[in-house]
Each structure stands twice: as C-alpha cells, then as structure tokens.
GROMACS .gro file of C-alpha atoms in nm:
model
  129
    1UNK     CA    1   1.471   0.739   1.217
    2UNK     CA    2   1.103   0.744   1.131
    3UNK     CA    3   0.929   0.451   1.297
    4UNK     CA    4   0.692   0.248   1.088
    5UNK     CA    5   0.484  -0.014   1.262
    6UNK     CA    6   0.298  -0.277   1.066
    7UNK     CA    7   0.004  -0.476   1.199
    8UNK     CA    8  -0.275  -0.699   1.077
    9UNK     CA    9  -0.085  -1.005   0.966
   10UNK     CA   10  -0.190  -1.357   1.054
   11UNK     CA   11  -0.280  -1.704   0.938
   12UNK     CA   12  -0.564  -1.727   0.687
   13UNK     CA   13  -0.695  -1.974   0.432
   14UNK     CA   14  -0.692  -1.958   0.054
   15UNK     CA   15  -0.953  -1.714  -0.070
   16UNK     CA   16  -0.968  -1.517   0.255
   17UNK     CA   17  -0.911  -1.145   0.296
   18UNK     CA   18  -0.683  -0.953   0.527
   19UNK     CA   19  -0.603  -0.588   0.585
   20UNK     CA   20  -0.258  -0.473   0.685
   21UNK     CA   21  -0.193  -0.137   0.847
   22UNK     CA   22   0.124   0.064   0.875
   23UNK     CA   23   0.136   0.343   1.129
   24UNK     CA   24   0.381   0.619   1.052
   25UNK     CA   25   0.455   0.940   1.236
   26UNK     CA   26   0.532   1.304   1.191
   27UNK     CA   27   0.439   1.568   0.941
   28UNK     CA   28   0.664   1.403   0.683
   29UNK     CA   29   0.415   1.122   0.642
   30UNK     CA   30   0.169   1.327   0.437
   31UNK     CA   31   0.440   1.418   0.187
   32UNK     CA   32   0.592   1.072   0.161
   33UNK     CA   33   0.547   0.803  -0.098
   34UNK     CA   34   0.449   0.486   0.085
   35UNK     CA   35   0.477   0.127  -0.029
   36UNK     CA   36   0.438  -0.235   0.067
   37UNK     CA   37   0.696  -0.499  -0.011
   38UNK     CA   38   0.707  -0.865   0.085
   39UNK     CA   39   0.968  -1.131   0.132
   40UNK     CA   40   0.905  -1.503   0.126
   41UNK     CA   41   1.153  -1.752   0.277
   42UNK     CA   42   1.454  -1.795   0.054
   43UNK     CA   43   1.345  -1.521  -0.185
   44UNK     CA   44   1.437  -1.160  -0.239
   45UNK     CA   45   1.218  -0.877  -0.121
   46UNK     CA   46   0.963  -0.793  -0.386
   47UNK     CA   47   0.743  -0.496  -0.459
   48UNK     CA   48   0.371  -0.524  -0.385
   49UNK     CA   49   0.215  -0.177  -0.412
   50UNK     CA   50   0.289   0.192  -0.370
   51UNK     CA   51   0.086   0.509  -0.329
   52UNK     CA   52   0.161   0.874  -0.392
   53UNK     CA   53   0.166   1.126  -0.109
   54UNK     CA   54  -0.193   1.238  -0.158
   55UNK     CA   55  -0.317   0.894  -0.254
   56UNK     CA   56  -0.421   0.986  -0.605
   57UNK     CA   57  -0.185   0.748  -0.780
   58UNK     CA   58  -0.100   0.387  -0.713
   59UNK     CA   59   0.112   0.110  -0.861
   60UNK     CA   60   0.080  -0.265  -0.817
   61UNK     CA   61   0.283  -0.571  -0.895
   62UNK     CA   62   0.119  -0.784  -1.161
   63UNK     CA   63   0.090  -1.073  -0.916
   64UNK     CA   64  -0.144  -0.878  -0.687
   65UNK     CA   65  -0.323  -0.647  -0.926
   66UNK     CA   66  -0.703  -0.676  -0.898
   67UNK     CA   67  -0.666  -0.857  -0.562
   68UNK     CA   68  -0.485  -0.604  -0.343
   69UNK     CA   69  -0.560  -0.240  -0.281
   70UNK     CA   70  -0.333   0.019  -0.121
   71UNK     CA   71  -0.475   0.328   0.045
   72UNK     CA   72  -0.374   0.588   0.299
   73UNK     CA   73  -0.518   0.819   0.560
   74UNK     CA   74  -0.279   1.105   0.614
   75UNK     CA   75  -0.477   1.237   0.909
   76UNK     CA   76  -0.409   0.906   1.084
   77UNK     CA   77  -0.057   0.873   0.938
   78UNK     CA   78  -0.152   0.524   0.826
   79UNK     CA   79  -0.121   0.331   0.503
   80UNK     CA   80  -0.327   0.020   0.440
   81UNK     CA   81  -0.303  -0.287   0.222
   82UNK     CA   82  -0.635  -0.460   0.166
   83UNK     CA   83  -0.570  -0.811   0.043
   84UNK     CA   84  -0.841  -1.033  -0.099
   85UNK     CA   85  -0.858  -1.371  -0.268
   86UNK     CA   86  -0.537  -1.465  -0.091
   87UNK     CA   87  -0.326  -1.749  -0.228
   88UNK     CA   88  -0.057  -1.964  -0.066
   89UNK     CA   89   0.202  -1.784  -0.281
   90UNK     CA   90   0.112  -1.462  -0.099
   91UNK     CA   91   0.271  -1.606   0.214
   92UNK     CA   92   0.552  -1.375   0.319
   93UNK     CA   93   0.663  -1.113   0.564
   94UNK     CA   94   0.508  -0.785   0.453
   95UNK     CA   95   0.704  -0.465   0.501
   96UNK     CA   96   0.591  -0.106   0.493
   97UNK     CA   97   0.833   0.146   0.340
   98UNK     CA   98   0.854   0.525   0.326
   99UNK     CA   99   1.025   0.746   0.071
  100UNK     CA  100   1.089   1.090   0.213
  101UNK     CA  101   1.136   1.328   0.060
  102UNK     CA  102   0.999   1.165  -0.252
  103UNK     CA  103   1.214   1.224  -0.557
  104UNK     CA  104   0.968   1.105  -0.819
  105UNK     CA  105   0.676   0.868  -0.859
  106UNK     CA  106   0.678   0.627  -1.150
  107UNK     CA  107   0.661   0.250  -1.156
  108UNK     CA  108   1.030   0.190  -1.215
  109UNK     CA  109   1.129   0.406  -0.921
  110UNK     CA  110   0.847   0.320  -0.680
  111UNK     CA  111   0.891  -0.055  -0.723
  112UNK     CA  112   1.262  -0.044  -0.636
  113UNK     CA  113   1.340  -0.111  -0.268
  114UNK     CA  114   1.641   0.120  -0.286
  115UNK     CA  115   1.407   0.417  -0.339
  116UNK     CA  116   1.284   0.392   0.020
  117UNK     CA  117   1.448   0.551   0.319
  118UNK     CA  118   1.261   0.391   0.606
  119UNK     CA  119   1.126   0.044   0.672
  120UNK     CA  120   0.909  -0.123   0.928
  121UNK     CA  121   0.987  -0.449   1.103
  122UNK     CA  122   0.738  -0.647   0.901
  123UNK     CA  123   0.427  -0.852   0.970
  124UNK     CA  124   0.386  -1.218   0.880
  125UNK     CA  125   0.109  -1.326   0.647
  126UNK     CA  126   0.056  -1.700   0.606
  127UNK     CA  127  -0.200  -1.837   0.364
  128UNK     CA  128  -0.278  -2.206   0.403
  129UNK     CA  129  -0.412  -2.414   0.116
   0.00000   0.00000   0.00000
C-alpha cells in the first residue's frame, strides 16, 4: 500500500482560491501518473485533473478547466491542485490518486477512476455562496 495524504482543504467563499497538496512516498512516485478526483454528497466520484509522471502533460475536466491547475514536484513526492474562482458546485471531498505503474496516458484512461491503484483518504472542500 502506497500512502497518499491529502491536505489543504477547508471552508472558503465563492471566488476564493485554495491549494490542495497530496504527499506520496517512495521512488514509484516519480514514475506514476497522479490525479485528483472529487465526490460530492449523493454523487459519484468524478475526475478533476491528472498529470503525467514528469509533469509535461495534463488533463482537466471541462468543469474546472481554466480555473484549476495540477502540478507536481517529484523531489518532494507531492502533487498539487491549485483551485481558483471557486464555486459552490466545487464543494466535495477531493481525493488524490496514483497510477503505478502507468499503463498509458490519454484522457479516456486518465479520467477513469478504475485506472488508479492507490487513493488517499480525501480532504473536504466547502465553498459557500
């Protein structure tokens, strides 16, 4: 089991920004595809963003494109999700996920929760109107 620990969630207002962090571990991190998913109450887990192992390629859900940015620092075994212009509909538990070893990296694969082998416990983000 590869532990993933998310942090940075909280209660913010509409239009605010927030940065989530996900701390991974081990040498596998730098050769893993990493992603963020979220799950709102009563809804299925949905894809937010993913990033290739070296950080050169990213994918985003349409609902967050141009507002969220995923990045990674392999030296710190950390992946980030910078969220800006937050909306009440962004309220959810945000999960970090790791695909190791990565089999491929295209939108159809990277946006599917079943592609990921390891998951964090999640961090709550609440956006008030």
